[in-house]
PDB file of C-alpha atoms in Angstrom:
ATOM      1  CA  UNK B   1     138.163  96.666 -48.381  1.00  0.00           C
ATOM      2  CA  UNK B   2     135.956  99.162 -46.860  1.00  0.00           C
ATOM      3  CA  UNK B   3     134.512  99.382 -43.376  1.00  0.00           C
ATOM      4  CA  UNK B   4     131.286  97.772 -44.387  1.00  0.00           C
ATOM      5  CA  UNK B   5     132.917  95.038 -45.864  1.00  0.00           C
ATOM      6  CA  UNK B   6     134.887  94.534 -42.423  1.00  0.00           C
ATOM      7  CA  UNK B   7     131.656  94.702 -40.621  1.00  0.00           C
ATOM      8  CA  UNK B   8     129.786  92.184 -42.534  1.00  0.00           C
ATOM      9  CA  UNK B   9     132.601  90.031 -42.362  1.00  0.00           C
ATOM     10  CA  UNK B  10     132.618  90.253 -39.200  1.00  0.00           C
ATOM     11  CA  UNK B  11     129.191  90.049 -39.089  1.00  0.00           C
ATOM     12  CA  UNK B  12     129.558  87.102 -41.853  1.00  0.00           C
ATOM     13  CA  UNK B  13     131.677  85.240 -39.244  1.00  0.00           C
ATOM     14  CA  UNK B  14     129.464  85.568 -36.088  1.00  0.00           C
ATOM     15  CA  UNK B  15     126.788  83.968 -37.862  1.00  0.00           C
ATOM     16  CA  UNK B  16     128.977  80.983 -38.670  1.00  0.00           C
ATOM     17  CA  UNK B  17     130.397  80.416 -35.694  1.00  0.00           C
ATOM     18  CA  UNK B  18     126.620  80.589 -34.516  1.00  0.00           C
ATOM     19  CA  UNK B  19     125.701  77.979 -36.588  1.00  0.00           C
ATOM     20  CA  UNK B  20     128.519  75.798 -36.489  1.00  0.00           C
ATOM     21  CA  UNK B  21     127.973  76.069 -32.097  1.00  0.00           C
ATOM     22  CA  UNK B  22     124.140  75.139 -32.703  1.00  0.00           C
ATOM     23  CA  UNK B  23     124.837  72.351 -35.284  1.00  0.00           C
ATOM     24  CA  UNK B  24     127.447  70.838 -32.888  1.00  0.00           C
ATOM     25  CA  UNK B  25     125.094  70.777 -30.198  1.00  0.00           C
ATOM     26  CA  UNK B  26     122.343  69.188 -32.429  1.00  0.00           C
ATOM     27  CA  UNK B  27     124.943  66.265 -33.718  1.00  0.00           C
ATOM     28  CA  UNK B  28     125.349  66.187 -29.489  1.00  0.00           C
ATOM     29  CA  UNK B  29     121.766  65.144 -28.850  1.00  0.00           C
ATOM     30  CA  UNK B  30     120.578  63.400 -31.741  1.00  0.00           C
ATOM     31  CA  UNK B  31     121.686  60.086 -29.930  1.00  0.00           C
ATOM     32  CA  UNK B  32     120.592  61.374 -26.464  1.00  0.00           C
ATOM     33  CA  UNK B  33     118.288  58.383 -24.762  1.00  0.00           C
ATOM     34  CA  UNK B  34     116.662  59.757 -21.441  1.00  0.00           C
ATOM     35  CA  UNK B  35     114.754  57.370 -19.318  1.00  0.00           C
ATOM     36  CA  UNK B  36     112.518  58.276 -16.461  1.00  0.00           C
ATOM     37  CA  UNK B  37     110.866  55.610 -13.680  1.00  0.00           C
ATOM     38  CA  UNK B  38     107.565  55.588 -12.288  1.00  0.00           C
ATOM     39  CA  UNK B  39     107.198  56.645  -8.923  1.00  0.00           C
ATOM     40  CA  UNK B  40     106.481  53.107  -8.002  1.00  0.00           C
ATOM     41  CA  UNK B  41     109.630  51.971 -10.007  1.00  0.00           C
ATOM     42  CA  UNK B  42     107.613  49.777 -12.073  1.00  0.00           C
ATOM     43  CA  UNK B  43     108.061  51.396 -15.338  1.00  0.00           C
ATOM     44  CA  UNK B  44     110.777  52.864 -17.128  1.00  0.00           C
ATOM     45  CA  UNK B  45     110.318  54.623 -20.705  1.00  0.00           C
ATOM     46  CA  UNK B  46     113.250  56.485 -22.422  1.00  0.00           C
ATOM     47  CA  UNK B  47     113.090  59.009 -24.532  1.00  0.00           C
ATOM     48  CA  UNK B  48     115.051  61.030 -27.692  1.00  0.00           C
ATOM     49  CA  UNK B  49     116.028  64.281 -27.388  1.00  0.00           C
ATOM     50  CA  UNK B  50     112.908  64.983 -29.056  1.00  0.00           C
ATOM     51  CA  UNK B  51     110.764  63.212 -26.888  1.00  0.00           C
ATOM     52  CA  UNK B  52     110.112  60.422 -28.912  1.00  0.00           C
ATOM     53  CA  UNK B  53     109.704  57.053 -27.189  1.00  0.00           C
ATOM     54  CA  UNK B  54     111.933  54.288 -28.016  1.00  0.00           C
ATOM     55  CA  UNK B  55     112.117  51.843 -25.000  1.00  0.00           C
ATOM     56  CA  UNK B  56     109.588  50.692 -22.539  1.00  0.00           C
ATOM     57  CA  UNK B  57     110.572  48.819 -19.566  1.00  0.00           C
ATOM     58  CA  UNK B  58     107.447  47.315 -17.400  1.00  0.00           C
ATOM     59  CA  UNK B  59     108.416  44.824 -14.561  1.00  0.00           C
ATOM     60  CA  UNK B  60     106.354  41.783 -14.076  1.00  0.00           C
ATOM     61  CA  UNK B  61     105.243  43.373 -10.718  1.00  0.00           C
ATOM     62  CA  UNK B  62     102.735  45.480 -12.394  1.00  0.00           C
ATOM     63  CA  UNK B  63     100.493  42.340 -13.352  1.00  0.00           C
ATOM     64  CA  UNK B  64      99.905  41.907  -9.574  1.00  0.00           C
ATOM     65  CA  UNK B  65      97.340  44.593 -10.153  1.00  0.00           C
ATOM     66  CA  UNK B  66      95.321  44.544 -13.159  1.00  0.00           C
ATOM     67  CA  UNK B  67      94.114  47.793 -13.359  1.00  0.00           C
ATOM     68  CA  UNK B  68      94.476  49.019 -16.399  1.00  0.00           C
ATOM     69  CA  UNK B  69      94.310  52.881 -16.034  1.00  0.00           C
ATOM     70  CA  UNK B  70      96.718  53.142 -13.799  1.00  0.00           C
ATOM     71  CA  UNK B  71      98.845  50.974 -15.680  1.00  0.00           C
ATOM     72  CA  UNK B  72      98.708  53.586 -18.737  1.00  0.00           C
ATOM     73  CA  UNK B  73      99.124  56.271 -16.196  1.00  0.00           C
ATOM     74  CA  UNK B  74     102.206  55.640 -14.917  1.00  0.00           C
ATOM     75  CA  UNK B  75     103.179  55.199 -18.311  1.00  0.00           C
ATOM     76  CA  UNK B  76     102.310  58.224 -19.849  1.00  0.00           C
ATOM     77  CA  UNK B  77     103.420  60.041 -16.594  1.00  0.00           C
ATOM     78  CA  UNK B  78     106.880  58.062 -17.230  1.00  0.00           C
ATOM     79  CA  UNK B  79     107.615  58.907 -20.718  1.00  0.00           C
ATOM     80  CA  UNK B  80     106.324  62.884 -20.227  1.00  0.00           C
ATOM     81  CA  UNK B  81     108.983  62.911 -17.270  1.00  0.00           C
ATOM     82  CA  UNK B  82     111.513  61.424 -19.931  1.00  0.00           C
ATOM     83  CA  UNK B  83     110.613  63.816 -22.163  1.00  0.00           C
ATOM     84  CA  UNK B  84     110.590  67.039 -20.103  1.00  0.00           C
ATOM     85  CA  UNK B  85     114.656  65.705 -18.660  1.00  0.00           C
ATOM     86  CA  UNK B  86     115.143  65.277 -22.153  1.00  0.00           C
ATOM     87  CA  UNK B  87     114.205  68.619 -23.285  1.00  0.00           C
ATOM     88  CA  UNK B  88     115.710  70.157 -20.059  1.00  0.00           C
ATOM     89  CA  UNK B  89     119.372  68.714 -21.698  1.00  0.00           C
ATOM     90  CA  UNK B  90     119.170  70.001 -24.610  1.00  0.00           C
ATOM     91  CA  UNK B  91     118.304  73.920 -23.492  1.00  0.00           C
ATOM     92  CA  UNK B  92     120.736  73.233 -21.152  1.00  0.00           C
ATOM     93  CA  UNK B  93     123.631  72.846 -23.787  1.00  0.00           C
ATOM     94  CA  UNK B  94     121.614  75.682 -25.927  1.00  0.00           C
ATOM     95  CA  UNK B  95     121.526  78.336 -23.473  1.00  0.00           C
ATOM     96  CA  UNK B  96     124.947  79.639 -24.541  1.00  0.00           C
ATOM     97  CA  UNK B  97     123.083  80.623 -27.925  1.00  0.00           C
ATOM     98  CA  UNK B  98     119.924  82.041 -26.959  1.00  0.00           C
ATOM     99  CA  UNK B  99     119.220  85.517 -25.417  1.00  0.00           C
ATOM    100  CA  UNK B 100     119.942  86.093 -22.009  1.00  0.00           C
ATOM    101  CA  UNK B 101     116.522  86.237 -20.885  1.00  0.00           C
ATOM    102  CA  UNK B 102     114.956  83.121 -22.869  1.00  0.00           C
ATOM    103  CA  UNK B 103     113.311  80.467 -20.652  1.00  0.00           C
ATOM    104  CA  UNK B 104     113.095  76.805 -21.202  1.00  0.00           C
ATOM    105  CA  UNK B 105     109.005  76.747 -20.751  1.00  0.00           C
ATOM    106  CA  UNK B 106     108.985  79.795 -23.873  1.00  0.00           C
ATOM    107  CA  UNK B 107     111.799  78.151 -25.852  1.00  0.00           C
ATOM    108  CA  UNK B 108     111.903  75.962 -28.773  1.00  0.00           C
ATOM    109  CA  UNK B 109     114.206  73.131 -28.756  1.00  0.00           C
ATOM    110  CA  UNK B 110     113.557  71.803 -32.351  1.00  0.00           C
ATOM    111  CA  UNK B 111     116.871  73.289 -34.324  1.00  0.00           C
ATOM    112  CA  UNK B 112     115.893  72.774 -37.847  1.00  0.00           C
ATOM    113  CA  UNK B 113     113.481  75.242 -38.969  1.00  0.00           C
ATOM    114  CA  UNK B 114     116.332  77.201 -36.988  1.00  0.00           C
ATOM    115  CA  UNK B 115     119.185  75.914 -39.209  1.00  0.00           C
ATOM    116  CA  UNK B 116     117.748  74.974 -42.144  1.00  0.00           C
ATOM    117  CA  UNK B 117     117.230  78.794 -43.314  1.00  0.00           C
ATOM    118  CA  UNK B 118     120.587  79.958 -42.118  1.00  0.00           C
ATOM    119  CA  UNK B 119     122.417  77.424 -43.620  1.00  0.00           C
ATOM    120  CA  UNK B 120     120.488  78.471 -46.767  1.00  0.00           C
ATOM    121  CA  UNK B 121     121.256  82.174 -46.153  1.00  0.00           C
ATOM    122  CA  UNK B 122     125.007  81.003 -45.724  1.00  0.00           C
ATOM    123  CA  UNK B 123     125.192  78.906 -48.990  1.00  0.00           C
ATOM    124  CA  UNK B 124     123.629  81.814 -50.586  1.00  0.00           C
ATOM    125  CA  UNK B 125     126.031  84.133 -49.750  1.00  0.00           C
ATOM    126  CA  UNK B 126     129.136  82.035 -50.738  1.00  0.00           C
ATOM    127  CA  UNK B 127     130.465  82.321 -54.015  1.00  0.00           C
ATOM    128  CA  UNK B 128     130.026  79.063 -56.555  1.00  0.00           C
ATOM    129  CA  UNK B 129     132.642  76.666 -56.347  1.00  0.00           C
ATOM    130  CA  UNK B 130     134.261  75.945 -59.274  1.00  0.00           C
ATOM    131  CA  UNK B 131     132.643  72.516 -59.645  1.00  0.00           C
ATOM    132  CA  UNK B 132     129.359  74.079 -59.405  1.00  0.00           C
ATOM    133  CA  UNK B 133     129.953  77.377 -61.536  1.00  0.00           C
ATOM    134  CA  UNK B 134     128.837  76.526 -65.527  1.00  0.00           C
ATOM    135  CA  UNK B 135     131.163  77.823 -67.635  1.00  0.00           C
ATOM    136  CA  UNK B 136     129.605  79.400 -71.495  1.00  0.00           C
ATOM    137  CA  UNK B 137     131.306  77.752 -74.548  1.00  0.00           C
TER     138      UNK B 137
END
């Protein structure tokens, strides 16, 4: 084996381990639920790690004022201060991966058009298995 070959093997492995640390954290979050409350306490939506809504919790006490706006207000302001904890999670368990001088407002937290390639590039570089090899007869 030549020195190249130890390099990209190296190289090989870095990338794996990479990929293995960002898939790890992805199987991490993909049951993360983060809730936020309104600053009255009235309302309480929860969130994926993607941001995506998936419980809504309005106390009766809202109905004492039927003002509709500000109903869907504190709502929206609810689930986009779910979202924005949620999102704060998840860079926080990615920032071992990303360059030292990537920010959470310039960084994107959705993995799979990150994995999806290099998992691609990985299986590429592997050779065939011999299930998966065909064999000439």
């Amino acid at each position: 084996m030549n020195r190249r070959d130890l390099e990209l093997g190296g190289m090989r492995d870095t990338y794996e381990e990479l990929v293995t640390g960002i898939e790890t954290v992805r199987n991490e979050t993909a049951d993360l639920r983060v809730s936020a409350e309104s600053p009255d306490g009235l309302i309480i939506a929860t969130v994926t790690s993607r941001g995506e809504l998936v419980d809504l919790a309005i106390d009766p006490r809202v109905y004492r004022s039927p003002a509709s706006t500000a109903l869907a207000e504190a709502i929206l302001d609810a689930t986009r201060q779910a979202a924005a904890n949620a999102r704060h999670l998840v860079f926080a368990r990615l920032r071992r991966f990303l360059p030292a001088d990537a920010t959470f407002s310039t960084t994107d937290l959705d993995l799979d058009p990150f994995l999806v390639p290099m998992n691609q590039a990985l299986s590429a570089d592997q050779p065939a298995s011999p299930d998966r090899r065909t064999e000439d007869t």
